[in-house]
Short mmCIF file of C-alpha atoms in Angstrom, two decimals:
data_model
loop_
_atom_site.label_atom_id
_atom_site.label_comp_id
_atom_site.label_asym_id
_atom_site.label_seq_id
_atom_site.Cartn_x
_atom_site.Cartn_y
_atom_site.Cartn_z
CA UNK A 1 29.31 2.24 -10.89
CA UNK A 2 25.95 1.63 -12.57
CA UNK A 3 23.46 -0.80 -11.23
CA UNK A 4 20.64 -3.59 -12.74
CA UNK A 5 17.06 -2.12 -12.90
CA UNK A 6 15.07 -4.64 -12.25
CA UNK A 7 10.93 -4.77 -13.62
CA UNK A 8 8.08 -7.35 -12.74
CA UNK A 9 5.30 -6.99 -15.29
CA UNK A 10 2.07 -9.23 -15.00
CA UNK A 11 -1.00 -9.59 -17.47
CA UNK A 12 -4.27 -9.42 -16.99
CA UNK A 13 -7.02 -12.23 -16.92
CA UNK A 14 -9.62 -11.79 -14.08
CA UNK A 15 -10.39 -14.27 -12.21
CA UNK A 16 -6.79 -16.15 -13.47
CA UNK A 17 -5.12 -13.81 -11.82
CA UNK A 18 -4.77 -17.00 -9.24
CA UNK A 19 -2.32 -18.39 -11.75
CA UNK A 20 -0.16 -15.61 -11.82
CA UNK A 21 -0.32 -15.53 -7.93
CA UNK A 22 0.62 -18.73 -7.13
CA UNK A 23 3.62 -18.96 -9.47
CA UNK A 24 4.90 -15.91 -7.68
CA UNK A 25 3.88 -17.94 -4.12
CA UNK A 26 6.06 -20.92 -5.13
CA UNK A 27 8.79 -18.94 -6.28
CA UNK A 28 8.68 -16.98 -3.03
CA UNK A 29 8.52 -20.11 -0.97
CA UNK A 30 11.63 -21.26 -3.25
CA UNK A 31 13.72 -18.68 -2.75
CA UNK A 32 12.17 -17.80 1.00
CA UNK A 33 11.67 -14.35 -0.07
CA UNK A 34 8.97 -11.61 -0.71
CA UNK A 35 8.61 -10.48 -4.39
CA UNK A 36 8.43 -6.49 -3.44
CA UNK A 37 12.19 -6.65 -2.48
CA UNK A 38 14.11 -8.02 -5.33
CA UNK A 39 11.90 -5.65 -8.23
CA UNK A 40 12.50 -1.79 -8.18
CA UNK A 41 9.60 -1.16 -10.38
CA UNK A 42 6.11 -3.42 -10.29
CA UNK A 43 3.78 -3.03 -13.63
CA UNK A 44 0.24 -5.05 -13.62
CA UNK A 45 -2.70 -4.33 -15.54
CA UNK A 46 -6.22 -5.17 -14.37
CA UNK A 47 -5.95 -8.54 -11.76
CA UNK A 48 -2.45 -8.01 -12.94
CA UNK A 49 -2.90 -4.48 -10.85
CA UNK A 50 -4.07 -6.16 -7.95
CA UNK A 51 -1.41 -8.12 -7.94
CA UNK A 52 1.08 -5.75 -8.01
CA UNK A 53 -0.16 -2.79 -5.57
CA UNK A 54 -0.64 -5.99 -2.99
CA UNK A 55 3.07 -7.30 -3.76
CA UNK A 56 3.97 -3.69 -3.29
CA UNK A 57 2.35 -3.25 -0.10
CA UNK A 58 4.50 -6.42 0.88
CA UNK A 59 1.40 -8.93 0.73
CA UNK A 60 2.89 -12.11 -0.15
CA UNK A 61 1.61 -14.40 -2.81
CA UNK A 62 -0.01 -16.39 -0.54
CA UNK A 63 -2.25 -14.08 0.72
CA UNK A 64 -2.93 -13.00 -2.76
CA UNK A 65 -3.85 -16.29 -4.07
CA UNK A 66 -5.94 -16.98 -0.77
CA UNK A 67 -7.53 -13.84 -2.01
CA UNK A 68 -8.52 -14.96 -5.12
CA UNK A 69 -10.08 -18.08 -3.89
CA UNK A 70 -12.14 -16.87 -1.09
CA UNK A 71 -13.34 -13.55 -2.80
CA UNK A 72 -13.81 -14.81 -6.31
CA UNK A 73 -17.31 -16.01 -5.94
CA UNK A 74 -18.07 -12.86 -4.32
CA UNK A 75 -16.53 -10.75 -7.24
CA UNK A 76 -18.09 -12.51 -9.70
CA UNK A 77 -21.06 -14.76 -8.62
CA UNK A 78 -22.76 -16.73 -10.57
CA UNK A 79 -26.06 -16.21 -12.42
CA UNK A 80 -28.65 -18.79 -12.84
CA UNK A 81 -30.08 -19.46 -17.02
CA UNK A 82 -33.33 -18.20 -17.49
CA UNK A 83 -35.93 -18.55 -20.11
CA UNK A 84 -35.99 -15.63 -21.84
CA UNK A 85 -38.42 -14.91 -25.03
CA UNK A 86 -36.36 -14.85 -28.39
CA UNK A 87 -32.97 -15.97 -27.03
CA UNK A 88 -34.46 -19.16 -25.47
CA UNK A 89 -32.61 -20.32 -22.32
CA UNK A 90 -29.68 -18.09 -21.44
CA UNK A 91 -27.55 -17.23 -18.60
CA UNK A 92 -28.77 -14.21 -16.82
CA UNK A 93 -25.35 -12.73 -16.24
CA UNK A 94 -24.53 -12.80 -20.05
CA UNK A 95 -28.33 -11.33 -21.07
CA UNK A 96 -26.93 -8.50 -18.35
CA UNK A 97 -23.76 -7.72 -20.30
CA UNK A 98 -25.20 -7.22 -23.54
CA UNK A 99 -28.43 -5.64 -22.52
CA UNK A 100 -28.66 -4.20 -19.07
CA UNK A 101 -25.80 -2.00 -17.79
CA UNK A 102 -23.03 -4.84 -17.13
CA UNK A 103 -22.59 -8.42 -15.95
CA UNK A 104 -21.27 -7.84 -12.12
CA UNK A 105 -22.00 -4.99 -10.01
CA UNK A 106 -18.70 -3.84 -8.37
CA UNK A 107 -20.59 -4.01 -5.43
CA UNK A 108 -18.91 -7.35 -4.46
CA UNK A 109 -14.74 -6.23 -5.93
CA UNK A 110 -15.18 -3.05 -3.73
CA UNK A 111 -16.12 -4.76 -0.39
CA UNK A 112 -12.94 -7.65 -1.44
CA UNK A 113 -10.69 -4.90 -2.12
CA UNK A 114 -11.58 -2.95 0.76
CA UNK A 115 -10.33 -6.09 3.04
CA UNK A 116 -7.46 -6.57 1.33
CA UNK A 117 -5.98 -2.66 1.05
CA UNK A 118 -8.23 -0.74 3.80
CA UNK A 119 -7.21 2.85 3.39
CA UNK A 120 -3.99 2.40 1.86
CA UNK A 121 -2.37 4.95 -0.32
CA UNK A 122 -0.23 4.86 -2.74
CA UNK A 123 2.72 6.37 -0.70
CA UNK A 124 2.42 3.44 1.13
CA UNK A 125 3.69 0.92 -1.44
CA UNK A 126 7.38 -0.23 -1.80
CA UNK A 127 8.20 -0.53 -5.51
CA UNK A 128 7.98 2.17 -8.09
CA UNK A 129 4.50 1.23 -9.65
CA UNK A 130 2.69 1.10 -13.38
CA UNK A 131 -0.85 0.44 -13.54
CA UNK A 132 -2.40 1.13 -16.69
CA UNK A 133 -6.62 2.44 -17.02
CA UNK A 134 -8.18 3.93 -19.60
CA UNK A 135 -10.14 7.75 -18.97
CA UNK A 136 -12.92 7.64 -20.62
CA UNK A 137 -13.10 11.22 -19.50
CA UNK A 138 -10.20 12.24 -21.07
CA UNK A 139 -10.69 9.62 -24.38
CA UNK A 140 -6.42 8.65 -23.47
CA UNK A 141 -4.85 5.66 -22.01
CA UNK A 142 -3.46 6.35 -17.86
CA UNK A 143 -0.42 5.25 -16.23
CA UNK A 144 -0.87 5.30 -12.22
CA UNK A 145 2.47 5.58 -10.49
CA UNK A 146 4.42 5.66 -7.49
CA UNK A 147 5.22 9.23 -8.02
CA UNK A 148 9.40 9.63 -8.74
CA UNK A 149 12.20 11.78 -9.49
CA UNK A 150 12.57 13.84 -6.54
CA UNK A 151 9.22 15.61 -6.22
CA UNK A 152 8.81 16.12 -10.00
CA UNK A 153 6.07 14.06 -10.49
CA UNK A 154 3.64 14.67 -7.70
CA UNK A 155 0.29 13.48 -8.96
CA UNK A 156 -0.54 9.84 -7.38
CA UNK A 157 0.77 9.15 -4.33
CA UNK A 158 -1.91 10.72 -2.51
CA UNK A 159 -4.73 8.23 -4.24
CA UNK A 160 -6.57 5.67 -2.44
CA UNK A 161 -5.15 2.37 -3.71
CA UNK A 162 -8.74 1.07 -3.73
CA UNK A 163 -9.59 3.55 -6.21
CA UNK A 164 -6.89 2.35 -8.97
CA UNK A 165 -7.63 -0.67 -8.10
CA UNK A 166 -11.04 -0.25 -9.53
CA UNK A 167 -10.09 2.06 -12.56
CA UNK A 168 -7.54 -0.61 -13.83
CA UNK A 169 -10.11 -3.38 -13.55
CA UNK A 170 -13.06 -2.42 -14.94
CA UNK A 171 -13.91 -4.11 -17.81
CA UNK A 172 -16.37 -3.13 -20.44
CA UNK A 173 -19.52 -4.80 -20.19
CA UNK A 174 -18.20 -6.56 -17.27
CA UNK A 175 -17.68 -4.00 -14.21
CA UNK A 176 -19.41 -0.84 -14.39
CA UNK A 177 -16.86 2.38 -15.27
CA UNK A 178 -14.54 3.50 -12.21
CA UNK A 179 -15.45 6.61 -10.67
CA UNK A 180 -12.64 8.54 -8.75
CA UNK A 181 -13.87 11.17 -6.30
CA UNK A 182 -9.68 11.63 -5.64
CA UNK A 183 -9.29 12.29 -9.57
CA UNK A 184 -12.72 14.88 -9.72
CA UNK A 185 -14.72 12.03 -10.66
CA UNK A 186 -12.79 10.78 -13.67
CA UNK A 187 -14.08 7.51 -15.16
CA UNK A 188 -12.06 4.81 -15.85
CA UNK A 189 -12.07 1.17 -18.21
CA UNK A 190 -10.02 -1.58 -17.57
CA UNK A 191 -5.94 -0.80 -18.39
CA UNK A 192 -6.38 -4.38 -20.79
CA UNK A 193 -7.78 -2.46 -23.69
CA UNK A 194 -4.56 -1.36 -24.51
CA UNK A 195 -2.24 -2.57 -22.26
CA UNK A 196 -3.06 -5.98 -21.21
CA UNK A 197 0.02 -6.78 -20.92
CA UNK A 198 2.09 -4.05 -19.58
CA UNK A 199 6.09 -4.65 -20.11
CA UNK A 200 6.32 -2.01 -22.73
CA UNK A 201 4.90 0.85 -20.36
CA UNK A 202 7.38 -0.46 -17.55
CA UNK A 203 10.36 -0.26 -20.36
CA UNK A 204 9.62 3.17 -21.42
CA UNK A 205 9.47 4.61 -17.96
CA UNK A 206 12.73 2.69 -17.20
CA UNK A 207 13.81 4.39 -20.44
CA UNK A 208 12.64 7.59 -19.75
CA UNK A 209 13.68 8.35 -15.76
CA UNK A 210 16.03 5.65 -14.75
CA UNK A 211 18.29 3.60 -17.27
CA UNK A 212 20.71 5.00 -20.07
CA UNK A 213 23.43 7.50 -20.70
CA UNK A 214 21.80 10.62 -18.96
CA UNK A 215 23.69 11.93 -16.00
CA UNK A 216 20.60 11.76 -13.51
CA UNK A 217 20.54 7.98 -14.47
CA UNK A 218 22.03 5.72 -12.17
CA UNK A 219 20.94 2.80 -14.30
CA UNK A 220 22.96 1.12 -17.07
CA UNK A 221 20.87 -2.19 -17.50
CA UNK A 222 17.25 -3.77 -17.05
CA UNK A 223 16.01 -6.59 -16.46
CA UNK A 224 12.55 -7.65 -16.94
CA UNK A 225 10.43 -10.48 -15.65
CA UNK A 226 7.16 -10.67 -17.54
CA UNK A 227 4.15 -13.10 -16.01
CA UNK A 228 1.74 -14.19 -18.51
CA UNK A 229 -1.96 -14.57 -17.14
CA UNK A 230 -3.46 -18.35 -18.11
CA UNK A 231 -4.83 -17.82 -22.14
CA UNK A 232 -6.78 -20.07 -24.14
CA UNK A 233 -4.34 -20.43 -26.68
CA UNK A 234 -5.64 -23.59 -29.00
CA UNK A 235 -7.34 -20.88 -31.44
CA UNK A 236 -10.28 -21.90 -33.55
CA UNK A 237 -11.96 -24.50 -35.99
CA UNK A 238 -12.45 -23.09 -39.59
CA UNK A 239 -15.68 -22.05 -40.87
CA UNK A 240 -16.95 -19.93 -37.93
CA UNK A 241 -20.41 -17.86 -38.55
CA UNK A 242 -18.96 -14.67 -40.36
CA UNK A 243 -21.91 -12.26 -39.46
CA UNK A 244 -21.23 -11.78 -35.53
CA UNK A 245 -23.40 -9.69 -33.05
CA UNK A 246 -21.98 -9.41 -29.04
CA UNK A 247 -24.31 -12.35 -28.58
CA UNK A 248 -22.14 -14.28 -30.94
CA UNK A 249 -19.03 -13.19 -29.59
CA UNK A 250 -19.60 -13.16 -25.79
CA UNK A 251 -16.38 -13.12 -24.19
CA UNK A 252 -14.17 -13.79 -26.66
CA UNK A 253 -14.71 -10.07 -27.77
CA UNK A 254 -12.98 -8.87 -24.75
CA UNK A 255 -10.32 -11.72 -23.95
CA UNK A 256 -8.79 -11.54 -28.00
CA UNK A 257 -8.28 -8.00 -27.60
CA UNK A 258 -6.46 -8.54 -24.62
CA UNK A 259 -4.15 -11.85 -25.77
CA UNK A 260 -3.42 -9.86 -29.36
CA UNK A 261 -2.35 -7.12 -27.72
CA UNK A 262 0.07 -9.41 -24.77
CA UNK A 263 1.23 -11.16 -27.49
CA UNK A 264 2.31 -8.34 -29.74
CA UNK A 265 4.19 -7.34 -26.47
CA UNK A 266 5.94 -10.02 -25.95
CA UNK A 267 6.88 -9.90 -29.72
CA UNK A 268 8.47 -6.29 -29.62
CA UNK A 269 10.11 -6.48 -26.27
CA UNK A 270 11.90 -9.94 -27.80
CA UNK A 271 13.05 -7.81 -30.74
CA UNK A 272 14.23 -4.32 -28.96
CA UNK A 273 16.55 -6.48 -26.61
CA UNK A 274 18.20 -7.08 -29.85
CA UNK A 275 18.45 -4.15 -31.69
CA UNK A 276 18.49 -1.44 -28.41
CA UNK A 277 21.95 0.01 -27.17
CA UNK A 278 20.82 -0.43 -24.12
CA UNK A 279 21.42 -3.80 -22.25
CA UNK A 280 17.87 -5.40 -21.65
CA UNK A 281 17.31 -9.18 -20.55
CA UNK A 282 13.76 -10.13 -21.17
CA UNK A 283 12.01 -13.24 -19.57
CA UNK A 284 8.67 -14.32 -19.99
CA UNK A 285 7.05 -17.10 -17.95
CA UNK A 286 3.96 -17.82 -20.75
CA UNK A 287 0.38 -19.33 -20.21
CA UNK A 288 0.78 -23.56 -20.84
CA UNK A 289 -1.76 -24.97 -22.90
CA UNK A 290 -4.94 -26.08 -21.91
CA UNK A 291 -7.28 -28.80 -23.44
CA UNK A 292 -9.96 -28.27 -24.93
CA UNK A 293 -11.94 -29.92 -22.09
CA UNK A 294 -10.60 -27.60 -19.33
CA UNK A 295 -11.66 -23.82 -21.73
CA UNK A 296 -14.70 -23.62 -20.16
CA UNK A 297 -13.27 -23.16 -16.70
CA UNK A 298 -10.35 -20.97 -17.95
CA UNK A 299 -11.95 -17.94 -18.36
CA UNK A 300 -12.13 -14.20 -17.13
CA UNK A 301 -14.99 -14.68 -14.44
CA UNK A 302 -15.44 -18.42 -14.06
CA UNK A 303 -14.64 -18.51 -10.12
CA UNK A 304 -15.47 -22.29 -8.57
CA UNK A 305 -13.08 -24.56 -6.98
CA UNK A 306 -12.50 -27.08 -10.08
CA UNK A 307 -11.11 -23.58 -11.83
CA UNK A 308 -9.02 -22.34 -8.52
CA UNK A 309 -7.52 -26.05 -8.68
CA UNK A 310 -7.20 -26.12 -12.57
CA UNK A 311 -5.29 -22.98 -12.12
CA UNK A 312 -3.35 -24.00 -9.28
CA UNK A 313 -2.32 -26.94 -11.11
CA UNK A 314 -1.01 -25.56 -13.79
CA UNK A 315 0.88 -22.68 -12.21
CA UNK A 316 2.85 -25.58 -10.23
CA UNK A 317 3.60 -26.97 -12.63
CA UNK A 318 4.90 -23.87 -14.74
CA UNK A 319 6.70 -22.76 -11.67
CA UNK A 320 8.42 -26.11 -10.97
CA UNK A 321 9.84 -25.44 -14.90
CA UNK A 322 11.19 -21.95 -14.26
CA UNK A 323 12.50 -21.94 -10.63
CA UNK A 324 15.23 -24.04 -12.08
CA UNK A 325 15.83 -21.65 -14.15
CA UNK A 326 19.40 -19.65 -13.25
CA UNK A 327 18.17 -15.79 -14.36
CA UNK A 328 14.51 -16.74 -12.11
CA UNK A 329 17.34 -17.76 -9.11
CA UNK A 330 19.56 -14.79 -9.80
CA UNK A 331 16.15 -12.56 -9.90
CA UNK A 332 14.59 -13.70 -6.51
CA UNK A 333 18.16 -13.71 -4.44
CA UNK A 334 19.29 -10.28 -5.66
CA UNK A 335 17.46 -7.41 -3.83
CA UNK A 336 16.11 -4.35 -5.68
CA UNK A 337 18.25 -0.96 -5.32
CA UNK A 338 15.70 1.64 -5.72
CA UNK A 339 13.98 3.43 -2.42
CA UNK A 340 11.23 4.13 -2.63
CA UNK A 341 11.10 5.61 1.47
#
């Protein structure tokens, strides 16, 4: 008899990350559960990564989110505006990103991560893992997993979570590039630029090693959970300036790459359920909308307490909507089949 695989996929977002987090927290204090057991495969991409090595590691939610909020200020502090000849008064941090090497150091991720993973490897985790990067080293996109089929793949499990931590959350002009002494020094962007949101890469290696008619498959079905990070979703007014330089565009350069690409995602993985011989449910818990009022404190690095409790806020009140939900119930009270031990 063939058995439900069963896939958690999160987005990217940064700092929002917290959203993402505390949906899962209420859902686990629902269902008085811990997310790593009822998913046989965990897929996140940049804070989405965090999230799921730390779920996989059997963190709970809670910690995650307390996570956020303690060590966000850290990761990304705040710069002070400055007077600055040409551009008149400017914030420091953004005169960084497009001139000087980067708005953060990592300085301040690496010493949060370090706290919250220590010298944890990826043989330590519990799900079957996707956590997409980008080499810049090898100019291709990279999938970090929790290395499968019986000793065939051999290639991750060995790596310092810390360090894919750091490859799948660098983000251009934000973080400097990951360096991996583990991988020979490979660099590494943020998994976002082409897999912000990272369902598809968790369907193809279902596809690939787990689910369908092969006789080393002992799948027959999957079924996905997909968490949206919080998005800006209102668009904009008509008539923008045409000509735009990275001064013009600031973060919105980064963040619409990432949200086109999600939502294209989402798009596909609606329409293969239909057309696929293969029986896949797809569920997406999306971003809700936010005001125009509340953008400036939904963004990628904005990390105060009026944005934790925006966020926290609004992931209630999302979660509230889908714990009633019968497939989020049937999800959290049905345990995962895969070993990983």
């Amino acid at each position: 008899m063939k058995k439900k695989f069963k896939i958690l996929s999160i987005d990217g977002g940064g700092i929002k990350g917290l959203y993402s987090a505390s949906i899962l927290k209420q859902f686990e204090k629902k269902f008085n559960c811990q997310t790593s057991d009822h998913f046989d495969m965990i897929c996140g991409t940049s804070t989405g990564g965090l999230i799921a090595l730390a779920l996989s590691l059997k963190i709970s939610a809670e910690e995650i989110c307390e996570f956020y909020e303690k060590k966000g200020e850290l990761i990304f502090p705040k710069h002070k505006k400055r007077k600055i000849p040409f551009f008149g008064t400017i914030d420091y941090g953004f005169l960084k990103q497009i001139a000087k090497g980067g708005k953060y150091s990592d300085k301040g991720l690496k010493e949060a991560l370090k706290e919250i993973f220590s010298e944890k490897k990826i043989k330590d985790c519990n799900n079957l893992l996707c956590i997409p990067s980008y080499s810049i080293t090898e100019a291709k996109p990279k999938i970090f997993k929790f290395d499968h089929k019986k000793g065939e793949l051999s290639r991750d499990n060995e790596a310092p979570i810390i360090d894919i931590a750091l490859a799948t959350t660098a983000a251009p002009t934000y973080f400097p590039l990951a360096e991996s002494e583990f991988y020979n020094n490979e660099q590494f962007i943020d998994g976002g630029v082409w897999a912000n949101n990272p369902t598809l890469v968790g369907l193809l290696e279902a596809l690939n090693y787990f689910v369908g008619n092969g006789k080393d498959k002992e799948y027959d079905s999957i079924e996905i959970l997909s968490l949206s990070s919080l998005t800006v979703t209102g668009g904009k007014k008509t008539g923008l300036k045409r000509e735009r330089s990275f001064k013009d565009w600031g973060a919105d350069l980064f963040e619409t790459s990432m949200n086109g690409q999600s939502y294209f995602t989402d798009f596909f993985l609606t329409k293969i359920t239909e057309i696929y011989d293969v029986n896949i449910k797809y569920h997406r818990i999306p971003s809700v909308s936010i005001a125009t009022e509340q953008e400036s404190l939904i963004q990628l690095d904005v990390a105060n307490k009026q944005a934790f409790d925006l966020m926290k806020i609004k992931a209630n009140d999302q979660a509230l909507i889908f714990e009633k939900k019968d497939v989020i119930k049937e999800i959290f009270t049905t345990k995962k089949t895969f070993k990983t031990k």
